[in-house]
mmCIF file of C-alpha atoms in Angstrom:
data_model
loop_
_atom_site.group_PDB
_atom_site.id
_atom_site.type_symbol
_atom_site.label_atom_id
_atom_site.label_comp_id
_atom_site.label_asym_id
_atom_site.label_seq_id
_atom_site.Cartn_x
_atom_site.Cartn_y
_atom_site.Cartn_z
ATOM 1 C CA MET A 1409 0.000 0.000 0.000
ATOM 2 C CA MET A 1410 1.347 3.413 -0.965
ATOM 3 C CA PRO A 1411 2.033 5.578 2.106
ATOM 4 C CA SER A 1412 -0.151 8.641 2.394
ATOM 5 C CA ALA A 1413 1.475 12.039 2.658
ATOM 6 C CA PRO A 1414 0.631 14.642 5.273
ATOM 7 C CA THR A 1415 -0.427 18.022 4.001
ATOM 8 C CA LEU A 1416 2.400 20.377 3.140
ATOM 9 C CA PRO A 1417 3.161 23.337 5.405
ATOM 10 C CA ALA A 1418 0.528 26.060 5.525
ATOM 11 C CA GLY A 1419 0.542 28.238 2.421
ATOM 12 C CA VAL A 1420 2.467 25.722 0.305
ATOM 13 C CA SER A 1421 0.607 23.713 -2.334
ATOM 14 C CA GLN A 1422 2.113 20.805 -4.219
ATOM 15 C CA GLU A 1423 1.815 22.646 -7.528
ATOM 16 C CA SER A 1424 3.407 25.847 -6.215
ATOM 17 C CA LEU A 1425 6.238 23.782 -4.764
ATOM 18 C CA LEU A 1426 6.871 21.983 -8.065
ATOM 19 C CA GLN A 1427 6.717 25.254 -10.008
ATOM 20 C CA ALA A 1428 9.380 26.727 -7.736
ATOM 21 C CA LEU A 1429 11.601 23.636 -7.757
ATOM 22 C CA ARG A 1430 11.789 23.197 -11.539
ATOM 23 C CA PRO A 1431 13.780 26.366 -12.377
ATOM 24 C CA LEU A 1432 15.849 25.987 -9.217
ATOM 25 C CA CYS A 1433 16.877 22.472 -10.213
ATOM 26 C CA TRP A 1434 17.664 23.247 -13.832
ATOM 27 C CA GLY A 1435 19.615 26.291 -12.684
ATOM 28 C CA ALA A 1436 21.611 24.016 -10.373
ATOM 29 C CA ALA A 1437 22.225 21.669 -13.315
ATOM 30 C CA ASP A 1438 23.602 24.526 -15.411
ATOM 31 C CA ILE A 1439 25.871 25.663 -12.576
ATOM 32 C CA LEU A 1440 27.283 22.167 -12.007
ATOM 33 C CA ARG A 1441 27.776 21.437 -15.699
ATOM 34 C CA ALA A 1442 29.688 24.710 -16.130
ATOM 35 C CA TYR A 1443 32.020 23.962 -13.221
ATOM 36 C CA ALA A 1444 32.498 20.387 -14.436
ATOM 37 C CA ARG A 1445 33.656 21.736 -17.805
ATOM 38 C CA GLY A 1446 35.761 24.609 -16.498
ATOM 39 C CA GLU A 1447 33.376 27.140 -18.036
ATOM 40 C CA GLN A 1448 31.923 30.386 -16.700
ATOM 41 C CA PRO A 1449 28.962 29.409 -14.493
ATOM 42 C CA PRO A 1450 25.625 31.212 -14.912
ATOM 43 C CA HIS A 1451 23.608 33.235 -12.379
ATOM 44 C CA GLY A 1452 26.531 35.432 -11.329
ATOM 45 C CA PHE A 1453 28.727 32.767 -9.749
ATOM 46 C CA ALA A 1454 32.486 33.113 -10.076
ATOM 47 C CA LYS A 1455 34.571 30.779 -12.178
ATOM 48 C CA ALA A 1456 36.491 28.261 -10.075
ATOM 49 C CA LEU A 1457 40.051 29.134 -9.203
ATOM 50 C CA SER A 1458 42.520 26.279 -9.266
ATOM 51 C CA VAL A 1459 44.179 25.229 -6.030
ATOM 52 C CA ASP A 1460 47.436 26.572 -7.483
ATOM 53 C CA HIS A 1461 45.863 30.030 -7.707
ATOM 54 C CA GLY A 1462 44.496 30.189 -4.174
ATOM 55 C CA GLY A 1463 41.159 28.483 -4.819
ATOM 56 C CA GLU A 1464 39.703 25.222 -3.583
ATOM 57 C CA GLY A 1465 39.027 23.756 -7.005
ATOM 58 C CA PRO A 1466 35.845 23.058 -8.952
ATOM 59 C CA VAL A 1467 34.220 20.697 -6.441
ATOM 60 C CA SER A 1468 34.206 23.196 -3.584
ATOM 61 C CA ALA A 1469 33.218 26.052 -5.888
ATOM 62 C CA ALA A 1470 30.366 24.019 -7.391
ATOM 63 C CA ASP A 1471 29.210 22.769 -3.977
ATOM 64 C CA LEU A 1472 29.064 26.245 -2.507
ATOM 65 C CA ALA A 1473 27.471 27.857 -5.558
ATOM 66 C CA VAL A 1474 24.671 25.290 -5.864
ATOM 67 C CA ASN A 1475 24.171 25.357 -2.100
ATOM 68 C CA GLN A 1476 23.657 29.134 -2.165
ATOM 69 C CA TRP A 1477 21.470 28.931 -5.288
ATOM 70 C CA LEU A 1478 19.122 26.363 -3.757
ATOM 71 C CA LEU A 1479 18.918 27.789 -0.245
ATOM 72 C CA ASP A 1480 18.339 31.341 -1.512
ATOM 73 C CA GLY A 1481 15.835 30.079 -4.073
ATOM 74 C CA LEU A 1482 13.735 28.144 -1.569
ATOM 75 C CA GLN A 1483 13.833 31.027 0.901
ATOM 76 C CA ASN A 1484 12.793 33.575 -1.732
ATOM 77 C CA ALA A 1485 10.057 31.377 -3.186
ATOM 78 C CA PHE A 1486 8.499 30.618 0.201
ATOM 79 C CA PRO A 1487 9.583 33.335 2.667
ATOM 80 C CA SER A 1488 6.895 32.479 5.212
ATOM 81 C CA ALA A 1489 6.884 28.678 4.918
ATOM 82 C CA GLY A 1490 7.173 26.969 8.259
ATOM 83 C CA TRP A 1491 10.189 24.867 7.434
ATOM 84 C CA THR A 1492 13.907 24.782 8.229
ATOM 85 C CA LEU A 1493 16.629 24.428 5.604
ATOM 86 C CA LEU A 1494 19.609 22.131 6.214
ATOM 87 C CA SER A 1495 22.330 21.234 3.749
ATOM 88 C CA GLU A 1496 25.568 19.313 3.822
ATOM 89 C CA GLU A 1497 27.375 22.646 3.516
ATOM 90 C CA THR A 1498 25.604 24.277 6.495
ATOM 91 C CA ALA A 1499 25.464 21.233 8.787
ATOM 92 C CA LYS A 1500 28.559 22.116 10.826
ATOM 93 C CA GLU A 1501 27.067 25.487 11.772
ATOM 94 C CA GLN A 1502 23.515 24.240 12.308
ATOM 95 C CA LEU A 1503 23.869 20.902 14.048
ATOM 96 C CA THR A 1504 24.876 19.861 17.550
ATOM 97 C CA GLU A 1505 25.793 16.200 17.982
ATOM 98 C CA GLY A 1506 22.949 14.287 19.598
ATOM 99 C CA VAL A 1507 20.436 17.130 19.284
ATOM 100 C CA PRO A 1508 17.788 17.066 16.516
ATOM 101 C CA LEU A 1509 16.848 20.361 14.935
ATOM 102 C CA ALA A 1510 13.623 21.815 16.336
ATOM 103 C CA ALA A 1511 11.841 21.525 12.998
ATOM 104 C CA GLU A 1512 8.576 19.774 12.188
ATOM 105 C CA TRP A 1513 9.299 20.358 8.483
ATOM 106 C CA LEU A 1514 12.908 20.148 7.328
ATOM 107 C CA TRP A 1515 14.515 20.450 3.900
ATOM 108 C CA ILE A 1516 17.645 18.297 3.650
ATOM 109 C CA LEU A 1517 19.886 19.241 0.700
ATOM 110 C CA ASP A 1518 22.990 17.809 -0.881
ATOM 111 C CA PRO A 1519 24.164 20.244 -3.575
ATOM 112 C CA LEU A 1520 26.602 17.714 -5.053
ATOM 113 C CA ASP A 1521 26.367 13.993 -4.350
ATOM 114 C CA GLY A 1522 29.107 12.023 -6.063
ATOM 115 C CA THR A 1523 32.117 14.326 -5.884
ATOM 116 C CA LYS A 1524 34.572 11.680 -7.123
ATOM 117 C CA ASP A 1525 32.464 11.099 -10.208
ATOM 118 C CA PHE A 1526 32.129 14.853 -10.705
ATOM 119 C CA LEU A 1527 35.918 15.168 -10.695
ATOM 120 C CA GLN A 1528 36.513 12.075 -12.815
ATOM 121 C CA GLY A 1529 34.030 13.170 -15.454
ATOM 122 C CA THR A 1530 31.808 10.078 -15.354
ATOM 123 C CA GLY A 1531 28.685 12.261 -15.235
ATOM 124 C CA GLU A 1532 27.305 10.163 -12.381
ATOM 125 C CA TYR A 1533 26.706 12.930 -9.868
ATOM 126 C CA ALA A 1534 23.424 14.296 -8.547
ATOM 127 C CA VAL A 1535 21.657 16.984 -6.549
ATOM 128 C CA HIS A 1536 19.410 15.837 -3.695
ATOM 129 C CA LEU A 1537 16.544 17.749 -2.063
ATOM 130 C CA ALA A 1538 14.165 16.156 0.415
ATOM 131 C CA LEU A 1539 11.368 17.596 2.524
ATOM 132 C CA VAL A 1540 11.159 15.662 5.772
ATOM 133 C CA HIS A 1541 8.164 15.712 8.115
ATOM 134 C CA GLN A 1542 8.700 14.404 11.631
ATOM 135 C CA GLN A 1543 11.785 12.369 10.671
ATOM 136 C CA ARG A 1544 10.350 10.813 7.473
ATOM 137 C CA PRO A 1545 10.663 12.083 3.882
ATOM 138 C CA VAL A 1546 7.496 13.188 2.108
ATOM 139 C CA VAL A 1547 8.905 14.942 -0.981
ATOM 140 C CA GLY A 1548 12.092 14.035 -2.801
ATOM 141 C CA VAL A 1549 13.940 15.546 -5.741
ATOM 142 C CA VAL A 1550 16.893 13.856 -7.440
ATOM 143 C CA LEU A 1551 18.478 15.855 -10.248
ATOM 144 C CA LEU A 1552 20.917 14.199 -12.658
ATOM 145 C CA PRO A 1553 22.508 17.147 -14.513
ATOM 146 C CA GLU A 1554 24.407 15.183 -17.155
ATOM 147 C CA ALA A 1555 21.502 12.849 -17.962
ATOM 148 C CA GLU A 1556 19.116 15.848 -17.866
ATOM 149 C CA GLU A 1557 16.717 13.919 -15.636
ATOM 150 C CA LEU A 1558 14.724 15.550 -12.857
ATOM 151 C CA TRP A 1559 13.074 12.961 -10.625
ATOM 152 C CA PHE A 1560 10.206 14.097 -8.404
ATOM 153 C CA GLY A 1561 8.732 11.875 -5.720
ATOM 154 C CA VAL A 1562 5.713 12.881 -3.640
ATOM 155 C CA VAL A 1563 4.865 10.183 -1.118
ATOM 156 C CA GLY A 1564 1.224 9.342 -1.635
ATOM 157 C CA ASP A 1565 1.154 10.810 -5.163
ATOM 158 C CA GLY A 1566 3.872 8.919 -7.027
ATOM 159 C CA THR A 1567 7.215 9.444 -8.735
ATOM 160 C CA TRP A 1568 8.021 10.640 -12.241
ATOM 161 C CA CYS A 1569 10.916 11.993 -14.271
ATOM 162 C CA GLU A 1570 10.904 15.307 -16.161
ATOM 163 C CA ASN A 1571 13.132 16.802 -18.834
ATOM 164 C CA ARG A 1572 13.753 20.545 -19.239
ATOM 165 C CA GLU A 1573 10.426 20.962 -21.051
ATOM 166 C CA ALA A 1574 8.639 19.347 -18.076
ATOM 167 C CA VAL A 1575 7.678 16.360 -20.248
ATOM 168 C CA ARG A 1576 7.105 13.444 -17.897
ATOM 169 C CA SER A 1577 8.238 9.837 -18.149
ATOM 170 C CA GLU A 1578 7.068 7.213 -15.702
ATOM 171 C CA VAL A 1579 8.862 4.804 -13.389
ATOM 172 C CA ARG A 1580 9.696 1.496 -15.070
ATOM 173 C CA PHE A 1581 10.563 -1.014 -12.349
ATOM 174 C CA SER A 1582 11.800 -4.340 -13.689
ATOM 175 C CA ASP A 1583 9.667 -7.467 -13.338
ATOM 176 C CA ARG A 1584 12.539 -9.486 -11.871
ATOM 177 C CA LEU A 1585 11.510 -11.246 -8.647
ATOM 178 C CA ALA A 1586 13.854 -14.132 -7.854
ATOM 179 C CA LEU A 1587 16.998 -13.098 -5.996
ATOM 180 C CA SER A 1588 19.066 -15.023 -8.532
ATOM 181 C CA ASP A 1589 17.696 -12.737 -11.268
ATOM 182 C CA LEU A 1590 18.100 -9.391 -9.489
ATOM 183 C CA THR A 1591 20.737 -6.877 -10.560
ATOM 184 C CA LEU A 1592 22.595 -4.941 -7.881
ATOM 185 C CA VAL A 1593 23.716 -1.348 -8.362
ATOM 186 C CA ALA A 1594 26.875 -0.774 -6.341
ATOM 187 C CA SER A 1595 29.468 1.884 -5.629
ATOM 188 C CA ARG A 1596 32.793 1.999 -7.379
ATOM 189 C CA SER A 1597 34.628 3.362 -4.363
ATOM 190 C CA HIS A 1598 32.670 2.479 -1.184
ATOM 191 C CA ARG A 1599 33.108 -1.300 -1.120
ATOM 192 C CA ASP A 1600 34.749 -3.322 1.640
ATOM 193 C CA GLN A 1601 35.218 -7.030 2.281
ATOM 194 C CA ARG A 1602 31.990 -7.354 4.280
ATOM 195 C CA LEU A 1603 29.948 -5.913 1.426
ATOM 196 C CA GLU A 1604 31.635 -8.234 -1.061
ATOM 197 C CA GLN A 1605 30.838 -11.191 1.211
ATOM 198 C CA LEU A 1606 27.210 -10.087 1.559
ATOM 199 C CA ILE A 1607 26.802 -9.722 -2.201
ATOM 200 C CA GLU A 1608 28.275 -13.192 -2.687
ATOM 201 C CA ALA A 1609 25.950 -14.657 -0.047
ATOM 202 C CA LEU A 1610 22.847 -13.201 -1.744
ATOM 203 C CA GLN A 1611 23.778 -14.921 -5.034
ATOM 204 C CA LEU A 1612 22.254 -12.195 -7.178
ATOM 205 C CA GLY A 1613 21.993 -12.222 -10.940
ATOM 206 C CA GLY A 1614 24.533 -9.474 -11.634
ATOM 207 C CA SER A 1615 25.811 -6.056 -10.672
ATOM 208 C CA LYS A 1616 26.439 -2.628 -12.135
ATOM 209 C CA ALA A 1617 28.815 0.041 -10.779
ATOM 210 C CA VAL A 1618 27.349 3.564 -10.624
ATOM 211 C CA GLY A 1619 28.319 6.721 -8.718
ATOM 212 C CA SER A 1620 26.080 8.831 -6.425
ATOM 213 C CA VAL A 1621 23.196 7.385 -4.433
ATOM 214 C CA GLY A 1622 20.776 9.453 -6.530
ATOM 215 C CA CYS A 1623 22.176 7.969 -9.745
ATOM 216 C CA LYS A 1624 21.971 4.475 -8.263
ATOM 217 C CA VAL A 1625 18.318 4.827 -7.285
ATOM 218 C CA ALA A 1626 17.549 6.255 -10.742
ATOM 219 C CA THR A 1627 18.792 2.999 -12.278
ATOM 220 C CA ILE A 1628 16.253 1.127 -10.130
ATOM 221 C CA LEU A 1629 13.486 3.519 -11.189
ATOM 222 C CA ARG A 1630 14.392 2.973 -14.853
ATOM 223 C CA GLY A 1631 14.370 -0.809 -14.426
ATOM 224 C CA GLU A 1632 18.062 -1.193 -15.229
ATOM 225 C CA THR A 1633 18.823 -2.562 -11.750
ATOM 226 C CA ASP A 1634 16.765 -3.811 -8.817
ATOM 227 C CA LEU A 1635 18.524 -3.101 -5.539
ATOM 228 C CA TYR A 1636 21.220 -1.108 -3.788
ATOM 229 C CA VAL A 1637 22.945 -2.053 -0.532
ATOM 230 C CA SER A 1638 24.756 0.347 1.812
ATOM 231 C CA LEU A 1639 26.841 -1.342 4.489
ATOM 232 C CA SER A 1640 28.767 0.930 6.832
ATOM 233 C CA GLY A 1641 29.475 1.982 10.385
ATOM 234 C CA LYS A 1642 31.350 5.094 11.500
ATOM 235 C CA SER A 1643 31.983 6.285 7.938
ATOM 236 C CA ALA A 1644 28.317 5.891 7.039
ATOM 237 C CA PRO A 1645 26.450 7.976 4.473
ATOM 238 C CA LYS A 1646 24.602 10.933 5.927
ATOM 239 C CA ASP A 1647 20.998 12.150 5.969
ATOM 240 C CA TRP A 1648 21.585 14.266 2.844
ATOM 241 C CA ASP A 1649 22.879 11.234 0.938
ATOM 242 C CA MET A 1650 19.785 9.118 1.572
ATOM 243 C CA ALA A 1651 16.692 11.289 2.197
ATOM 244 C CA ALA A 1652 15.916 12.366 -1.380
ATOM 245 C CA PRO A 1653 16.751 9.003 -3.006
ATOM 246 C CA GLU A 1654 14.582 7.261 -0.419
ATOM 247 C CA ALA A 1655 11.693 9.665 -1.029
ATOM 248 C CA VAL A 1656 11.598 9.132 -4.806
ATOM 249 C CA LEU A 1657 11.891 5.366 -4.394
ATOM 250 C CA LEU A 1658 9.256 5.203 -1.643
ATOM 251 C CA ALA A 1659 6.824 7.396 -3.593
ATOM 252 C CA ALA A 1660 7.215 5.042 -6.578
ATOM 253 C CA GLY A 1661 6.197 2.042 -4.488
ATOM 254 C CA GLY A 1662 9.713 0.802 -3.807
ATOM 255 C CA ALA A 1663 11.365 0.312 -0.438
ATOM 256 C CA PHE A 1664 14.431 1.596 1.407
ATOM 257 C CA THR A 1665 14.942 0.134 4.902
ATOM 258 C CA HIS A 1666 17.404 -1.423 7.291
ATOM 259 C CA ALA A 1667 17.905 -5.156 6.793
ATOM 260 C CA ASP A 1668 15.793 -5.792 9.890
ATOM 261 C CA GLY A 1669 12.919 -3.848 8.308
ATOM 262 C CA ARG A 1670 13.326 -0.660 10.345
ATOM 263 C CA ALA A 1671 12.598 2.601 8.558
ATOM 264 C CA LEU A 1672 15.335 5.148 7.970
ATOM 265 C CA LEU A 1673 14.842 8.156 10.241
ATOM 266 C CA TYR A 1674 16.157 11.675 9.652
ATOM 267 C CA ASN A 1675 16.975 14.584 11.979
ATOM 268 C CA THR A 1676 17.559 12.262 14.928
ATOM 269 C CA GLY A 1677 20.618 14.057 16.283
ATOM 270 C CA ASP A 1678 22.942 11.665 14.422
ATOM 271 C CA VAL A 1679 23.192 12.364 10.686
ATOM 272 C CA ARG A 1680 24.857 9.014 9.960
ATOM 273 C CA GLN A 1681 22.743 6.393 8.213
ATOM 274 C CA ALA A 1682 24.707 3.402 9.465
ATOM 275 C CA GLY A 1683 23.966 -0.302 9.245
ATOM 276 C CA CYS A 1684 22.861 -2.583 6.445
ATOM 277 C CA LEU A 1685 20.489 -0.490 4.329
ATOM 278 C CA ILE A 1686 18.657 -1.980 1.365
ATOM 279 C CA ALA A 1687 16.900 -0.047 -1.392
ATOM 280 C CA SER A 1688 14.863 -1.982 -3.938
ATOM 281 C CA HIS A 1689 11.914 -1.940 -6.324
ATOM 282 C CA GLY A 1690 10.032 -3.505 -3.414
ATOM 283 C CA LYS A 1691 8.907 -6.708 -5.114
ATOM 284 C CA ALA A 1692 11.393 -8.940 -3.296
ATOM 285 C CA HIS A 1693 12.274 -6.594 -0.459
ATOM 286 C CA THR A 1694 11.219 -8.799 2.455
ATOM 287 C CA SER A 1695 13.238 -11.734 1.148
ATOM 288 C CA LEU A 1696 16.230 -9.488 0.462
ATOM 289 C CA CYS A 1697 16.143 -8.142 4.004
ATOM 290 C CA GLU A 1698 15.750 -11.541 5.634
ATOM 291 C CA GLN A 1699 18.610 -13.114 3.690
ATOM 292 C CA SER A 1700 20.844 -10.075 4.215
ATOM 293 C CA ALA A 1701 20.255 -10.109 7.969
ATOM 294 C CA GLU A 1702 21.006 -13.843 8.121
ATOM 295 C CA ALA A 1703 24.165 -13.414 6.061
ATOM 296 C CA MET A 1704 25.410 -10.477 8.155
ATOM 297 C CA ALA A 1705 24.952 -12.505 11.346
ATOM 298 C CA LEU A 1706 27.601 -14.865 9.959
ATOM 299 C CA ILE A 1707 29.830 -12.308 8.218
ATOM 300 C CA ASP A 1708 30.042 -9.895 11.174
ATOM 301 C CA PRO A 1709 28.006 -11.129 14.181
ATOM 302 C CA GLY A 1710 28.295 -7.845 16.084
ATOM 303 C CA PHE A 1711 27.292 -5.602 13.193
ATOM 304 C CA PRO A 1712 23.996 -3.734 13.860
ATOM 305 C CA VAL A 1713 21.957 -4.087 10.699
#
């Protein structure tokens, strides 16, 4: 059953929110693509200085520019909305360890997810925006600048992809059900021995390496792959890595949980999303979780899934 969404904050309609997000997202895409190519970015942002010339390089410049563009844009579009804005770039100033933000409605932003891929030129980087209500995501936006895909997910109303002309294409989950047929989408860089052992234990049908969590989840939404596994402890992904990808997957009817079935929670006072997290098209999710939990009990008995 598709989860139902609470109403948006007072004075904010779904249509007004989408109308504001579209130009903000495509503007962010243009900014990132310019920095990725060493070109002059639009909207008045300065060209990146190289580290040799006293700058921090294109990643930091792009991060900060898109962060400012999105935060200013949301604030200007909805000056009286009753929400708080949090991004990866502002987290150090805003957050106190162990203390959740006093926010019923919270935007969680990642202006550039997939920095290694951004630098390496693979094109597999993304922008994440998620609106969280009482620790659970209700709206998610995953922007893939190089693919020119803008994924919107509204929990209770579905998920779709738009191009720059706002022409929609629908989610196309695969029909694969048996674990031996499922295709895993995995990281190129964040893989350790435990994850390799877990993948081997699940005996899946194949795997595909893709950067950025947003890009990974998009492959599930397109039907190219079926599941993604995150397995980590202290160096775990953060709220801004997972909230928007979870929202678009959840709104599409997929699932994104801990291996023991627990929901991911946001704004808990700990931004780390640690444990064995499984994202999937939902059709074999229970079996995936059960077998993953059993396998992890043998691979690393003390690991909290």
